Coordinates of C-alpha atoms in Angstrom, one line a residue:
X41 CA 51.4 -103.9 242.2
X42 CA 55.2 -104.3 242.7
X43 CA 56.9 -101.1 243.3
X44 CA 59.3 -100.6 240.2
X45 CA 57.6 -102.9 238.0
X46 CA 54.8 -101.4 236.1
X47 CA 55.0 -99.3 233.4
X48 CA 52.8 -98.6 230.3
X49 CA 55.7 -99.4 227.2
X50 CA 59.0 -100.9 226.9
X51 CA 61.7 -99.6 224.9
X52 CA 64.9 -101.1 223.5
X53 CA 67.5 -99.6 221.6
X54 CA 69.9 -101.3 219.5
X55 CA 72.9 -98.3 219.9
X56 CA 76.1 -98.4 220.7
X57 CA 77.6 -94.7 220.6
X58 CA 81.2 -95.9 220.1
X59 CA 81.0 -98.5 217.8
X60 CA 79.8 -98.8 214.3
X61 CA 78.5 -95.9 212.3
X62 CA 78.0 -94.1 215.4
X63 CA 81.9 -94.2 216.1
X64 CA 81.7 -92.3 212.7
X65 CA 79.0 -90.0 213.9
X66 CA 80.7 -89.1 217.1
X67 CA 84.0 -88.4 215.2
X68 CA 81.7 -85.8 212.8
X69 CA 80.9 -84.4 215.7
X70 CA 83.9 -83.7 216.9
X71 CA 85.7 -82.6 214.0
X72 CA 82.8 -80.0 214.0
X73 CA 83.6 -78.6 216.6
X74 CA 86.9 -78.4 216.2
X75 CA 86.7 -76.6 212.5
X76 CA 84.3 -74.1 214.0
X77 CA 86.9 -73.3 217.2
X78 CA 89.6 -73.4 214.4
X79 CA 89.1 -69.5 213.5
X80 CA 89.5 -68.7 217.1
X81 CA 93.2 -70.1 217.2
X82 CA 94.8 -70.2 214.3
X83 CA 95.1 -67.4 211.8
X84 CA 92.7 -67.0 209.0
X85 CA 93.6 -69.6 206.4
X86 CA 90.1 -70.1 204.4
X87 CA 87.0 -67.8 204.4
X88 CA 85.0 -67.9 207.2
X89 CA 82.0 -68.7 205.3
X90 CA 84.1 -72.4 204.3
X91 CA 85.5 -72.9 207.7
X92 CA 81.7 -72.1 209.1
X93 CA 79.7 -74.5 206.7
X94 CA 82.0 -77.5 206.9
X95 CA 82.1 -77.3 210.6
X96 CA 78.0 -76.6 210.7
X97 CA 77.5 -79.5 208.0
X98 CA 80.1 -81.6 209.8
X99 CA 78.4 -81.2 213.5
X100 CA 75.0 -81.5 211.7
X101 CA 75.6 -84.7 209.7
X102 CA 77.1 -86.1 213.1
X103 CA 74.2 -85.8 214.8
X104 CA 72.1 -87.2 212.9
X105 CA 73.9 -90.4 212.9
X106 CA 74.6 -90.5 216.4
X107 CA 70.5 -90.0 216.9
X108 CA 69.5 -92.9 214.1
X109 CA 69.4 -96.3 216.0
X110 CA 66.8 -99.2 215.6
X111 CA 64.6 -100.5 218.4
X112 CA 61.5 -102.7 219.7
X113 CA 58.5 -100.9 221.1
X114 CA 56.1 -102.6 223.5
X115 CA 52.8 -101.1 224.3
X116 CA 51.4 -103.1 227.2
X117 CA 48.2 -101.1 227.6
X118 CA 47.3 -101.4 224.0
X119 CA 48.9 -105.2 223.8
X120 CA 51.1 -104.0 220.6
X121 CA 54.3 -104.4 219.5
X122 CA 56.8 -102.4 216.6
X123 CA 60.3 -102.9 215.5
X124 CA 61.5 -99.1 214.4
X125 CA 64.0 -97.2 213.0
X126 CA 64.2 -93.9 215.1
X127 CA 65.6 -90.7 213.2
X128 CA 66.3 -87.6 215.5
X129 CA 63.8 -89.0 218.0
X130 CA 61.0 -90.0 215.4
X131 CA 60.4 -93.8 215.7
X132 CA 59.4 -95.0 212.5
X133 CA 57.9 -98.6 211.7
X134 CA 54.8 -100.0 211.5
X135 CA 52.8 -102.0 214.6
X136 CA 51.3 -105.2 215.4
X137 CA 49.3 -106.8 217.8
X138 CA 51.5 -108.3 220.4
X139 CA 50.7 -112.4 220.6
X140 CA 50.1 -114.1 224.2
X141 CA 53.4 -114.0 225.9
X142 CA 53.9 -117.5 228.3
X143 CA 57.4 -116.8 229.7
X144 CA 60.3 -114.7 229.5
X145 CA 63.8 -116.0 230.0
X146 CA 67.3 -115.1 229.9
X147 CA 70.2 -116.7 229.1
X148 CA 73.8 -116.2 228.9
X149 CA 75.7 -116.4 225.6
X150 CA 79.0 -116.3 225.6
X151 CA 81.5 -116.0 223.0
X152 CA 85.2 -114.8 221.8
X153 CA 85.1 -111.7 220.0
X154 CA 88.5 -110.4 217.4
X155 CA 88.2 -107.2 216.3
X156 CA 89.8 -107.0 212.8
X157 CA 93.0 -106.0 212.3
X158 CA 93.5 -102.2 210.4
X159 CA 97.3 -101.1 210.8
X160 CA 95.8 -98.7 213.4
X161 CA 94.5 -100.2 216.5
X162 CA 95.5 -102.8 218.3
X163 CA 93.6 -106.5 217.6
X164 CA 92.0 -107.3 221.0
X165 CA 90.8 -110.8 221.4
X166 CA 88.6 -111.8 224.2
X167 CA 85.7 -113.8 225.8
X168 CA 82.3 -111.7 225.7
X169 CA 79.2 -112.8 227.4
X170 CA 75.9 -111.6 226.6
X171 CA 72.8 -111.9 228.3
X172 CA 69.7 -112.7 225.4
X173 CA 66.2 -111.7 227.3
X174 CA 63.8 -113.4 225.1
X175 CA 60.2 -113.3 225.3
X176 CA 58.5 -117.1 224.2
X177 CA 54.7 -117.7 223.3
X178 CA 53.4 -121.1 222.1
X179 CA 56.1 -121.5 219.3
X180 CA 59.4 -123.1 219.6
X181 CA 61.4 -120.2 219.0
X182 CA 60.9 -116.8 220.4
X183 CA 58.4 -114.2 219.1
X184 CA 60.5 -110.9 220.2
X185 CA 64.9 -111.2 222.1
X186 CA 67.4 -108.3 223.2
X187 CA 70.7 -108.4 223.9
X188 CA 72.2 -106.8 227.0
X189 CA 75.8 -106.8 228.1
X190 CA 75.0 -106.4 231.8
X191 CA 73.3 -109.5 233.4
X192 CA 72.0 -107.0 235.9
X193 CA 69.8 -105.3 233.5
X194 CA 68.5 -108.1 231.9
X195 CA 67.2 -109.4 234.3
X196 CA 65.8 -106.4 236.1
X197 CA 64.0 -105.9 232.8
X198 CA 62.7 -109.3 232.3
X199 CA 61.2 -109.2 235.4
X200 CA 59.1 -105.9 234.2
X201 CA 57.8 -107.9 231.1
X202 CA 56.9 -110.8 233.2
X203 CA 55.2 -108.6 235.5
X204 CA 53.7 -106.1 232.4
X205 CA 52.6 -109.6 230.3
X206 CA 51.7 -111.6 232.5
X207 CA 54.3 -114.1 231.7
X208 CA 56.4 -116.8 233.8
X209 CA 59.9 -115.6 234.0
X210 CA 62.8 -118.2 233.8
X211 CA 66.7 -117.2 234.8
X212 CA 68.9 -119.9 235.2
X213 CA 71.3 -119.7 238.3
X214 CA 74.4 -119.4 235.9
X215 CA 72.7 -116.0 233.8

């Protein structure tokens, strides 16, 4: 066995903490906190009660956000797959038996990305490359893919699922 390689699941999460909803989440988070350090600064304005429950509700709704994601589960000792949604750490979907994997592959996708324009923040326009790690069985399109943004990564974790599957793995020179 190759040091580093083994392992009993794989898990991939689809989160990005400062983007999306969980922008919004983190934000919640910290306006919490701020309306429950408000008494401690500034002079009593509302009832404590007030100021207490919409900093409490505030941090609470927060992180609940920031902890709902979606994901792909891999069970290589029981050969079984699930796609989930996890809420506060309770992974939620349904599983399936994962079909014979022949090779795993990554490939660079590349791409410019325009944020769109809100009157607040700059537009930003650039080139993005991703790296898709797709995992391919008989079929002519692939069974299970994630996207990482480091090539590094990618690869180091399509060479665990070719290892864990049993699986050729393909990287071009150029991912």
């Amino acid at each position: 066995m190759e040091s580093g390689l083994t392992m009993k699941r794989f898990n991939f999460k689809r989160r990005k903490l400062f983007a999306g909803p969980h922008l919004l989440g983190s934000l919640l988070i910290v306006a919490g906190l701020v309306a429950l350090a408000g008494p401690l600064v500034m002079e009593e304005q509302a009832s404590l009660e007030k100021v207490y429950g919409v900093g409490v509700g505030a941090l609470l709704l927060g992180l609940i956000i920031v902890t709902t994601y979606k994901g792909t589960l891999i069970d290589f000792t029981k050969k079984k797959w699930k796609s989930y949604v996890a809420i506060c750490g309770v992974k939620i979907g349904e599983w399936a038996i994962l079909p014979a994997i022949w090779s795993v592959k990554v490939s660079p996708s590349s791409f410019r990305q325009t944020n769109t324009p809100n009157g607040i923040s700059p537009t930003l326009t650039g080139s993005v490359t991703e790296f898709v790690l797709a995992l391919w069985g008989k079929e002519s399109t692939p069974l299970l893919s994630f996207v990482y943004t480091n090539r590094t990564r990618a690869v180091k974790q399509a060479k665990r699922l070719a290892y864990n599957l049993g699986a050729e793995l393909e990287i071009p020179e150029r991912a």
